[in-house]
Amino acid sequence: MAMFERFQNLLRAGSDGLSTDAVQSWSEARSLNFTHMPEGGFALGGMLLGRPLRVEYGPPARPFIRGREISARAELALDTAATVVLMNRHLKLQLTEQAHRFYEQVTDELQTVTEPLPEEMRWVSMYRDLGWEGPDPAFWARYAVLADAADTARYWVDDAMVARLMAWPEGGVDAQTPVLLMLMRGKTYLRMQVPGKNPTGSVLHALELFEQACAQAMALP
């Protein structure tokens, strides 16, 4: 019986070490539907804070994410055209370098561009890298906030969000882990690479961060 229970726990944890039981408990506490997906993935769906939510965990959909990705989208129907993108600076540096190489390719008459510029690369070119007094310098060293509306960015990325972004569970997400939080088109989005160490704690922290980001977005003046 003890061996059977250990085998069950291994299956619930998954080959990547993520405890789907813990994620399912988080979703059930918010009356969300939990669905197992192929390749050890899962999806969450339902209403969060009274708005439609979709969360997916599985193979990455972006080339800058390796291993496993967790993504989320909340249809908040916000009455704002503002765009705010928060990402870790390590990722911003990578995207900026890739964008420069892309533009060099465009201007080189000997080469032909066959693929469109990925959306994330456009962001680092289109939006200002903001900063303001309040958050600790360690926050600005780790994260970049890109936006076309400074007031909206300052309101959305408030002290509570800053604190949560700087308090990832030990051994999981670090300064090099790709993390993206977005407010655009009246919706909020999350994309994050799930670390190999402490994936369960990192995923739960990301879900709580996203929930907090949604609540703050809905409170925008």
PDB file of C-alpha atoms in Angstrom:
ATOM      1  CA  MET A   1       0.000   0.000   0.000  1.00  0.00           C
ATOM      2  CA  ALA A   2       2.825   2.414   0.846  1.00  0.00           C
ATOM      3  CA  MET A   3       4.505   1.664  -2.481  1.00  0.00           C
ATOM      4  CA  PHE A   4       1.218   2.251  -4.322  1.00  0.00           C
ATOM      5  CA  GLU A   5       0.761   5.621  -2.595  1.00  0.00           C
ATOM      6  CA  ARG A   6       4.307   6.677  -3.526  1.00  0.00           C
ATOM      7  CA  PHE A   7       3.599   5.697  -7.140  1.00  0.00           C
ATOM      8  CA  GLN A   8       0.391   7.770  -7.124  1.00  0.00           C
ATOM      9  CA  ASN A   9       2.261  10.780  -5.731  1.00  0.00           C
ATOM     10  CA  LEU A  10       4.879  10.424  -8.465  1.00  0.00           C
ATOM     11  CA  LEU A  11       2.206  10.478 -11.149  1.00  0.00           C
ATOM     12  CA  ARG A  12       0.559  13.548  -9.602  1.00  0.00           C
ATOM     13  CA  ALA A  13       3.866  15.378  -9.473  1.00  0.00           C
ATOM     14  CA  GLY A  14       4.573  14.701 -13.150  1.00  0.00           C
ATOM     15  CA  SER A  15       7.866  14.046 -14.862  1.00  0.00           C
ATOM     16  CA  ASP A  16       8.898  17.690 -14.478  1.00  0.00           C
ATOM     17  CA  GLY A  17       8.297  17.708 -10.717  1.00  0.00           C
ATOM     18  CA  LEU A  18       5.213  19.940 -10.787  1.00  0.00           C
ATOM     19  CA  SER A  19       2.460  18.932  -8.360  1.00  0.00           C
ATOM     20  CA  THR A  20      -0.786  19.149 -10.302  1.00  0.00           C
ATOM     21  CA  ASP A  21      -2.642  18.420  -7.051  1.00  0.00           C
ATOM     22  CA  ALA A  22      -1.417  21.744  -5.639  1.00  0.00           C
ATOM     23  CA  VAL A  23      -2.446  23.622  -8.781  1.00  0.00           C
ATOM     24  CA  GLN A  24      -5.812  21.879  -8.841  1.00  0.00           C
ATOM     25  CA  SER A  25      -6.415  22.888  -5.217  1.00  0.00           C
ATOM     26  CA  TRP A  26      -5.609  26.505  -6.117  1.00  0.00           C
ATOM     27  CA  SER A  27      -8.052  26.393  -9.022  1.00  0.00           C
ATOM     28  CA  GLU A  28     -10.821  24.710  -7.034  1.00  0.00           C
ATOM     29  CA  ALA A  29     -10.555  27.400  -4.342  1.00  0.00           C
ATOM     30  CA  ARG A  30     -11.467  29.891  -7.091  1.00  0.00           C
ATOM     31  CA  SER A  31     -14.124  27.687  -8.735  1.00  0.00           C
ATOM     32  CA  LEU A  32     -12.012  27.227 -11.865  1.00  0.00           C
ATOM     33  CA  ASN A  33     -12.070  24.132 -14.059  1.00  0.00           C
ATOM     34  CA  PHE A  34      -8.883  22.052 -14.131  1.00  0.00           C
ATOM     35  CA  THR A  35      -8.199  19.929 -17.224  1.00  0.00           C
ATOM     36  CA  HIS A  36      -5.289  17.566 -17.852  1.00  0.00           C
ATOM     37  CA  MET A  37      -3.673  18.155 -21.245  1.00  0.00           C
ATOM     38  CA  PRO A  38      -1.310  16.053 -23.426  1.00  0.00           C
ATOM     39  CA  GLU A  39       2.400  15.839 -22.625  1.00  0.00           C
ATOM     40  CA  GLY A  40       1.824  16.399 -18.909  1.00  0.00           C
ATOM     41  CA  GLY A  41       0.225  19.802 -19.387  1.00  0.00           C
ATOM     42  CA  PHE A  42      -2.932  21.268 -17.899  1.00  0.00           C
ATOM     43  CA  ALA A  43      -5.398  24.077 -18.479  1.00  0.00           C
ATOM     44  CA  LEU A  44      -7.493  26.198 -16.134  1.00  0.00           C
ATOM     45  CA  GLY A  45     -10.655  27.925 -17.265  1.00  0.00           C
ATOM     46  CA  GLY A  46     -13.589  29.790 -15.841  1.00  0.00           C
ATOM     47  CA  MET A  47     -14.269  33.140 -14.234  1.00  0.00           C
ATOM     48  CA  LEU A  48     -11.709  34.948 -12.103  1.00  0.00           C
ATOM     49  CA  LEU A  49     -12.849  38.156 -10.407  1.00  0.00           C
ATOM     50  CA  GLY A  50     -15.949  37.903 -12.576  1.00  0.00           C
ATOM     51  CA  ARG A  51     -13.978  37.870 -15.849  1.00  0.00           C
ATOM     52  CA  PRO A  52     -13.158  34.990 -18.252  1.00  0.00           C
ATOM     53  CA  LEU A  53      -9.770  33.403 -17.562  1.00  0.00           C
ATOM     54  CA  ARG A  54      -7.654  30.868 -19.443  1.00  0.00           C
ATOM     55  CA  VAL A  55      -4.407  29.398 -18.115  1.00  0.00           C
ATOM     56  CA  GLU A  56      -2.256  26.862 -19.969  1.00  0.00           C
ATOM     57  CA  TYR A  57       0.807  24.911 -18.873  1.00  0.00           C
ATOM     58  CA  GLY A  58       2.853  22.890 -21.322  1.00  0.00           C
ATOM     59  CA  PRO A  59       5.399  23.164 -24.148  1.00  0.00           C
ATOM     60  CA  PRO A  60       6.540  26.736 -24.862  1.00  0.00           C
ATOM     61  CA  ALA A  61       4.938  28.841 -27.571  1.00  0.00           C
ATOM     62  CA  ARG A  62       7.784  31.376 -27.729  1.00  0.00           C
ATOM     63  CA  PRO A  63      11.415  30.711 -28.768  1.00  0.00           C
ATOM     64  CA  PHE A  64      12.831  32.579 -25.775  1.00  0.00           C
ATOM     65  CA  ILE A  65      11.150  30.133 -23.365  1.00  0.00           C
ATOM     66  CA  ARG A  66      12.647  26.692 -22.817  1.00  0.00           C
ATOM     67  CA  GLY A  67      11.301  23.620 -21.095  1.00  0.00           C
ATOM     68  CA  ARG A  68       7.807  24.389 -19.816  1.00  0.00           C
ATOM     69  CA  GLU A  69       5.741  27.547 -20.084  1.00  0.00           C
ATOM     70  CA  ILE A  70       2.790  28.833 -18.102  1.00  0.00           C
ATOM     71  CA  SER A  71       0.626  31.399 -19.851  1.00  0.00           C
ATOM     72  CA  ALA A  72      -2.546  33.169 -18.787  1.00  0.00           C
ATOM     73  CA  ARG A  73      -5.080  35.537 -20.314  1.00  0.00           C
ATOM     74  CA  ALA A  74      -7.916  37.382 -18.572  1.00  0.00           C
ATOM     75  CA  GLU A  75     -10.613  39.070 -20.652  1.00  0.00           C
ATOM     76  CA  LEU A  76     -11.091  42.108 -18.426  1.00  0.00           C
ATOM     77  CA  ALA A  77     -12.875  44.289 -21.033  1.00  0.00           C
ATOM     78  CA  LEU A  78     -11.086  47.365 -19.692  1.00  0.00           C
ATOM     79  CA  ASP A  79     -11.959  50.737 -21.166  1.00  0.00           C
ATOM     80  CA  THR A  80      -8.362  51.737 -21.852  1.00  0.00           C
ATOM     81  CA  ALA A  81      -6.077  51.760 -24.869  1.00  0.00           C
ATOM     82  CA  ALA A  82      -2.946  51.871 -22.713  1.00  0.00           C
ATOM     83  CA  THR A  83      -0.233  49.252 -23.089  1.00  0.00           C
ATOM     84  CA  VAL A  84       2.089  48.227 -20.270  1.00  0.00           C
ATOM     85  CA  VAL A  85       4.628  45.410 -20.562  1.00  0.00           C
ATOM     86  CA  LEU A  86       6.680  44.247 -17.595  1.00  0.00           C
ATOM     87  CA  MET A  87       9.541  41.839 -18.229  1.00  0.00           C
ATOM     88  CA  ASN A  88      12.776  40.849 -16.566  1.00  0.00           C
ATOM     89  CA  ARG A  89      15.739  42.845 -17.869  1.00  0.00           C
ATOM     90  CA  HIS A  90      17.643  39.757 -18.924  1.00  0.00           C
ATOM     91  CA  LEU A  91      14.830  38.949 -21.354  1.00  0.00           C
ATOM     92  CA  LYS A  92      14.622  42.578 -22.535  1.00  0.00           C
ATOM     93  CA  LEU A  93      18.336  42.494 -23.365  1.00  0.00           C
ATOM     94  CA  GLN A  94      17.867  39.277 -25.356  1.00  0.00           C
ATOM     95  CA  LEU A  95      14.899  40.674 -27.279  1.00  0.00           C
ATOM     96  CA  THR A  96      16.691  43.960 -27.971  1.00  0.00           C
ATOM     97  CA  GLU A  97      19.712  42.148 -29.403  1.00  0.00           C
ATOM     98  CA  GLN A  98      17.459  39.956 -31.554  1.00  0.00           C
ATOM     99  CA  ALA A  99      15.564  43.015 -32.802  1.00  0.00           C
ATOM    100  CA  HIS A 100      18.825  44.724 -33.777  1.00  0.00           C
ATOM    101  CA  ARG A 101      19.897  41.661 -35.749  1.00  0.00           C
ATOM    102  CA  PHE A 102      16.497  41.544 -37.435  1.00  0.00           C
ATOM    103  CA  TYR A 103      16.681  45.212 -38.497  1.00  0.00           C
ATOM    104  CA  GLU A 104      20.199  44.675 -39.808  1.00  0.00           C
ATOM    105  CA  GLN A 105      18.864  41.818 -41.899  1.00  0.00           C
ATOM    106  CA  VAL A 106      16.066  44.020 -43.233  1.00  0.00           C
ATOM    107  CA  THR A 107      18.516  46.697 -44.380  1.00  0.00           C
ATOM    108  CA  ASP A 108      20.880  44.184 -45.968  1.00  0.00           C
ATOM    109  CA  GLU A 109      19.923  44.007 -49.631  1.00  0.00           C
ATOM    110  CA  LEU A 110      21.597  40.622 -49.967  1.00  0.00           C
ATOM    111  CA  GLN A 111      19.119  38.943 -47.606  1.00  0.00           C
ATOM    112  CA  THR A 112      15.387  38.416 -47.761  1.00  0.00           C
ATOM    113  CA  VAL A 113      13.217  38.510 -44.637  1.00  0.00           C
ATOM    114  CA  THR A 114      10.647  35.728 -44.734  1.00  0.00           C
ATOM    115  CA  GLU A 115       9.261  35.913 -41.170  1.00  0.00           C
ATOM    116  CA  PRO A 116       7.498  38.836 -39.434  1.00  0.00           C
ATOM    117  CA  LEU A 117       9.088  40.487 -36.421  1.00  0.00           C
ATOM    118  CA  PRO A 118       7.802  38.723 -33.282  1.00  0.00           C
ATOM    119  CA  GLU A 119       5.494  40.847 -31.143  1.00  0.00           C
ATOM    120  CA  GLU A 120       7.851  40.851 -28.138  1.00  0.00           C
ATOM    121  CA  MET A 121      10.649  42.347 -30.258  1.00  0.00           C
ATOM    122  CA  ARG A 122       8.347  45.140 -31.412  1.00  0.00           C
ATOM    123  CA  TRP A 123       7.568  46.035 -27.816  1.00  0.00           C
ATOM    124  CA  VAL A 124      11.190  46.767 -26.927  1.00  0.00           C
ATOM    125  CA  SER A 125      11.370  49.087 -29.942  1.00  0.00           C
ATOM    126  CA  MET A 126       7.974  50.793 -29.614  1.00  0.00           C
ATOM    127  CA  TYR A 127       7.562  51.521 -25.901  1.00  0.00           C
ATOM    128  CA  ARG A 128       9.545  53.622 -23.441  1.00  0.00           C
ATOM    129  CA  ASP A 129      11.480  51.883 -20.682  1.00  0.00           C
ATOM    130  CA  LEU A 130      10.034  53.711 -17.679  1.00  0.00           C
ATOM    131  CA  GLY A 131      11.240  54.186 -14.149  1.00  0.00           C
ATOM    132  CA  TRP A 132       9.995  56.118 -11.153  1.00  0.00           C
ATOM    133  CA  GLU A 133      10.842  56.755  -7.525  1.00  0.00           C
ATOM    134  CA  GLY A 134       9.474  54.325  -4.976  1.00  0.00           C
ATOM    135  CA  PRO A 135      10.542  50.796  -5.913  1.00  0.00           C
ATOM    136  CA  ASP A 136      13.919  49.691  -4.622  1.00  0.00           C
ATOM    137  CA  PRO A 137      16.778  49.980  -7.144  1.00  0.00           C
ATOM    138  CA  ALA A 138      17.024  46.179  -6.998  1.00  0.00           C
ATOM    139  CA  PHE A 139      13.598  46.013  -8.633  1.00  0.00           C
ATOM    140  CA  TRP A 140      14.669  48.226 -11.549  1.00  0.00           C
ATOM    141  CA  ALA A 141      17.867  46.214 -11.904  1.00  0.00           C
ATOM    142  CA  ARG A 142      15.797  43.066 -12.325  1.00  0.00           C
ATOM    143  CA  TYR A 143      12.736  44.276 -14.248  1.00  0.00           C
ATOM    144  CA  ALA A 144      11.845  46.696 -17.040  1.00  0.00           C
ATOM    145  CA  VAL A 145       8.442  48.367 -17.430  1.00  0.00           C
ATOM    146  CA  LEU A 146       7.682  49.359 -21.025  1.00  0.00           C
ATOM    147  CA  ALA A 147       4.615  51.498 -21.677  1.00  0.00           C
ATOM    148  CA  ASP A 148       2.945  54.176 -23.757  1.00  0.00           C
ATOM    149  CA  ALA A 149       1.137  55.608 -20.713  1.00  0.00           C
ATOM    150  CA  ALA A 150       3.332  56.347 -17.685  1.00  0.00           C
ATOM    151  CA  ASP A 151       0.453  57.068 -15.289  1.00  0.00           C
ATOM    152  CA  THR A 152      -1.237  53.756 -16.098  1.00  0.00           C
ATOM    153  CA  ALA A 153       2.048  51.890 -15.623  1.00  0.00           C
ATOM    154  CA  ARG A 154       2.685  53.496 -12.227  1.00  0.00           C
ATOM    155  CA  TYR A 155      -0.830  52.647 -11.036  1.00  0.00           C
ATOM    156  CA  TRP A 156      -0.784  49.067 -12.314  1.00  0.00           C
ATOM    157  CA  VAL A 157       2.717  48.194 -11.098  1.00  0.00           C
ATOM    158  CA  ASP A 158       1.982  49.225  -7.526  1.00  0.00           C
ATOM    159  CA  ASP A 159       3.894  48.458  -4.332  1.00  0.00           C
ATOM    160  CA  ALA A 160       2.083  45.146  -3.803  1.00  0.00           C
ATOM    161  CA  MET A 161       2.973  43.912  -7.294  1.00  0.00           C
ATOM    162  CA  VAL A 162       6.585  45.041  -6.872  1.00  0.00           C
ATOM    163  CA  ALA A 163       6.814  43.151  -3.572  1.00  0.00           C
ATOM    164  CA  ARG A 164       5.438  39.953  -5.107  1.00  0.00           C
ATOM    165  CA  LEU A 165       7.742  40.218  -8.124  1.00  0.00           C
ATOM    166  CA  MET A 166      10.711  40.378  -5.752  1.00  0.00           C
ATOM    167  CA  ALA A 167       9.582  37.502  -3.530  1.00  0.00           C
ATOM    168  CA  TRP A 168       9.646  34.370  -5.703  1.00  0.00           C
ATOM    169  CA  PRO A 169       9.942  31.082  -3.776  1.00  0.00           C
ATOM    170  CA  GLU A 170      13.521  30.103  -3.073  1.00  0.00           C
ATOM    171  CA  GLY A 171      15.260  28.008  -5.721  1.00  0.00           C
ATOM    172  CA  GLY A 172      12.743  28.752  -8.474  1.00  0.00           C
ATOM    173  CA  VAL A 173      12.387  31.834 -10.650  1.00  0.00           C
ATOM    174  CA  ASP A 174      15.537  33.976 -10.748  1.00  0.00           C
ATOM    175  CA  ALA A 175      16.682  37.110 -12.609  1.00  0.00           C
ATOM    176  CA  GLN A 176      17.387  35.111 -15.794  1.00  0.00           C
ATOM    177  CA  THR A 177      14.014  33.334 -15.912  1.00  0.00           C
ATOM    178  CA  PRO A 178      11.804  34.793 -18.690  1.00  0.00           C
ATOM    179  CA  VAL A 179       8.819  36.517 -17.059  1.00  0.00           C
ATOM    180  CA  LEU A 180       6.287  38.697 -18.902  1.00  0.00           C
ATOM    181  CA  LEU A 181       3.227  40.506 -17.528  1.00  0.00           C
ATOM    182  CA  MET A 182       1.182  42.511 -19.990  1.00  0.00           C
ATOM    183  CA  LEU A 183      -1.738  44.928 -19.890  1.00  0.00           C
ATOM    184  CA  MET A 184      -3.007  45.574 -23.408  1.00  0.00           C
ATOM    185  CA  ARG A 185      -6.158  45.575 -25.512  1.00  0.00           C
ATOM    186  CA  GLY A 186      -8.190  45.731 -22.305  1.00  0.00           C
ATOM    187  CA  LYS A 187      -6.798  42.371 -21.141  1.00  0.00           C
ATOM    188  CA  THR A 188      -4.027  41.070 -18.916  1.00  0.00           C
ATOM    189  CA  TYR A 189      -1.537  38.406 -19.977  1.00  0.00           C
ATOM    190  CA  LEU A 190       1.200  36.325 -18.388  1.00  0.00           C
ATOM    191  CA  ARG A 191       4.004  34.299 -19.962  1.00  0.00           C
ATOM    192  CA  MET A 192       6.683  32.640 -17.877  1.00  0.00           C
ATOM    193  CA  GLN A 193       9.284  29.934 -18.199  1.00  0.00           C
ATOM    194  CA  VAL A 194       8.734  27.378 -15.447  1.00  0.00           C
ATOM    195  CA  PRO A 195      12.047  26.668 -13.695  1.00  0.00           C
ATOM    196  CA  GLY A 196      13.313  23.148 -13.212  1.00  0.00           C
ATOM    197  CA  LYS A 197      13.772  23.751  -9.495  1.00  0.00           C
ATOM    198  CA  ASN A 198      10.713  24.358  -7.332  1.00  0.00           C
ATOM    199  CA  PRO A 199       8.287  24.415 -10.288  1.00  0.00           C
ATOM    200  CA  THR A 200       5.226  24.011  -8.050  1.00  0.00           C
ATOM    201  CA  GLY A 201       6.041  26.983  -5.839  1.00  0.00           C
ATOM    202  CA  SER A 202       6.944  29.080  -8.873  1.00  0.00           C
ATOM    203  CA  VAL A 203       3.717  28.257 -10.737  1.00  0.00           C
ATOM    204  CA  LEU A 204       1.518  28.960  -7.705  1.00  0.00           C
ATOM    205  CA  HIS A 205       3.355  32.245  -7.108  1.00  0.00           C
ATOM    206  CA  ALA A 206       2.876  33.184 -10.784  1.00  0.00           C
ATOM    207  CA  LEU A 207      -0.852  32.443 -10.582  1.00  0.00           C
ATOM    208  CA  GLU A 208      -1.231  34.592  -7.475  1.00  0.00           C
ATOM    209  CA  LEU A 209       0.790  37.351  -9.130  1.00  0.00           C
ATOM    210  CA  PHE A 210      -1.478  37.214 -12.165  1.00  0.00           C
ATOM    211  CA  GLU A 211      -4.598  37.295  -9.993  1.00  0.00           C
ATOM    212  CA  GLN A 212      -3.208  40.364  -8.238  1.00  0.00           C
ATOM    213  CA  ALA A 213      -2.350  41.984 -11.588  1.00  0.00           C
ATOM    214  CA  CYS A 214      -5.921  41.422 -12.802  1.00  0.00           C
ATOM    215  CA  ALA A 215      -7.429  42.951  -9.668  1.00  0.00           C
ATOM    216  CA  GLN A 216      -5.177  45.997  -9.925  1.00  0.00           C
ATOM    217  CA  ALA A 217      -5.993  46.415 -13.616  1.00  0.00           C
ATOM    218  CA  MET A 218      -9.720  46.342 -12.878  1.00  0.00           C
ATOM    219  CA  ALA A 219      -9.194  49.137 -10.344  1.00  0.00           C
ATOM    220  CA  LEU A 220      -7.546  51.460 -12.889  1.00  0.00           C
ATOM    221  CA  PRO A 221      -9.045  54.958 -12.670  1.00  0.00           C
TER     222      PRO A 221
END
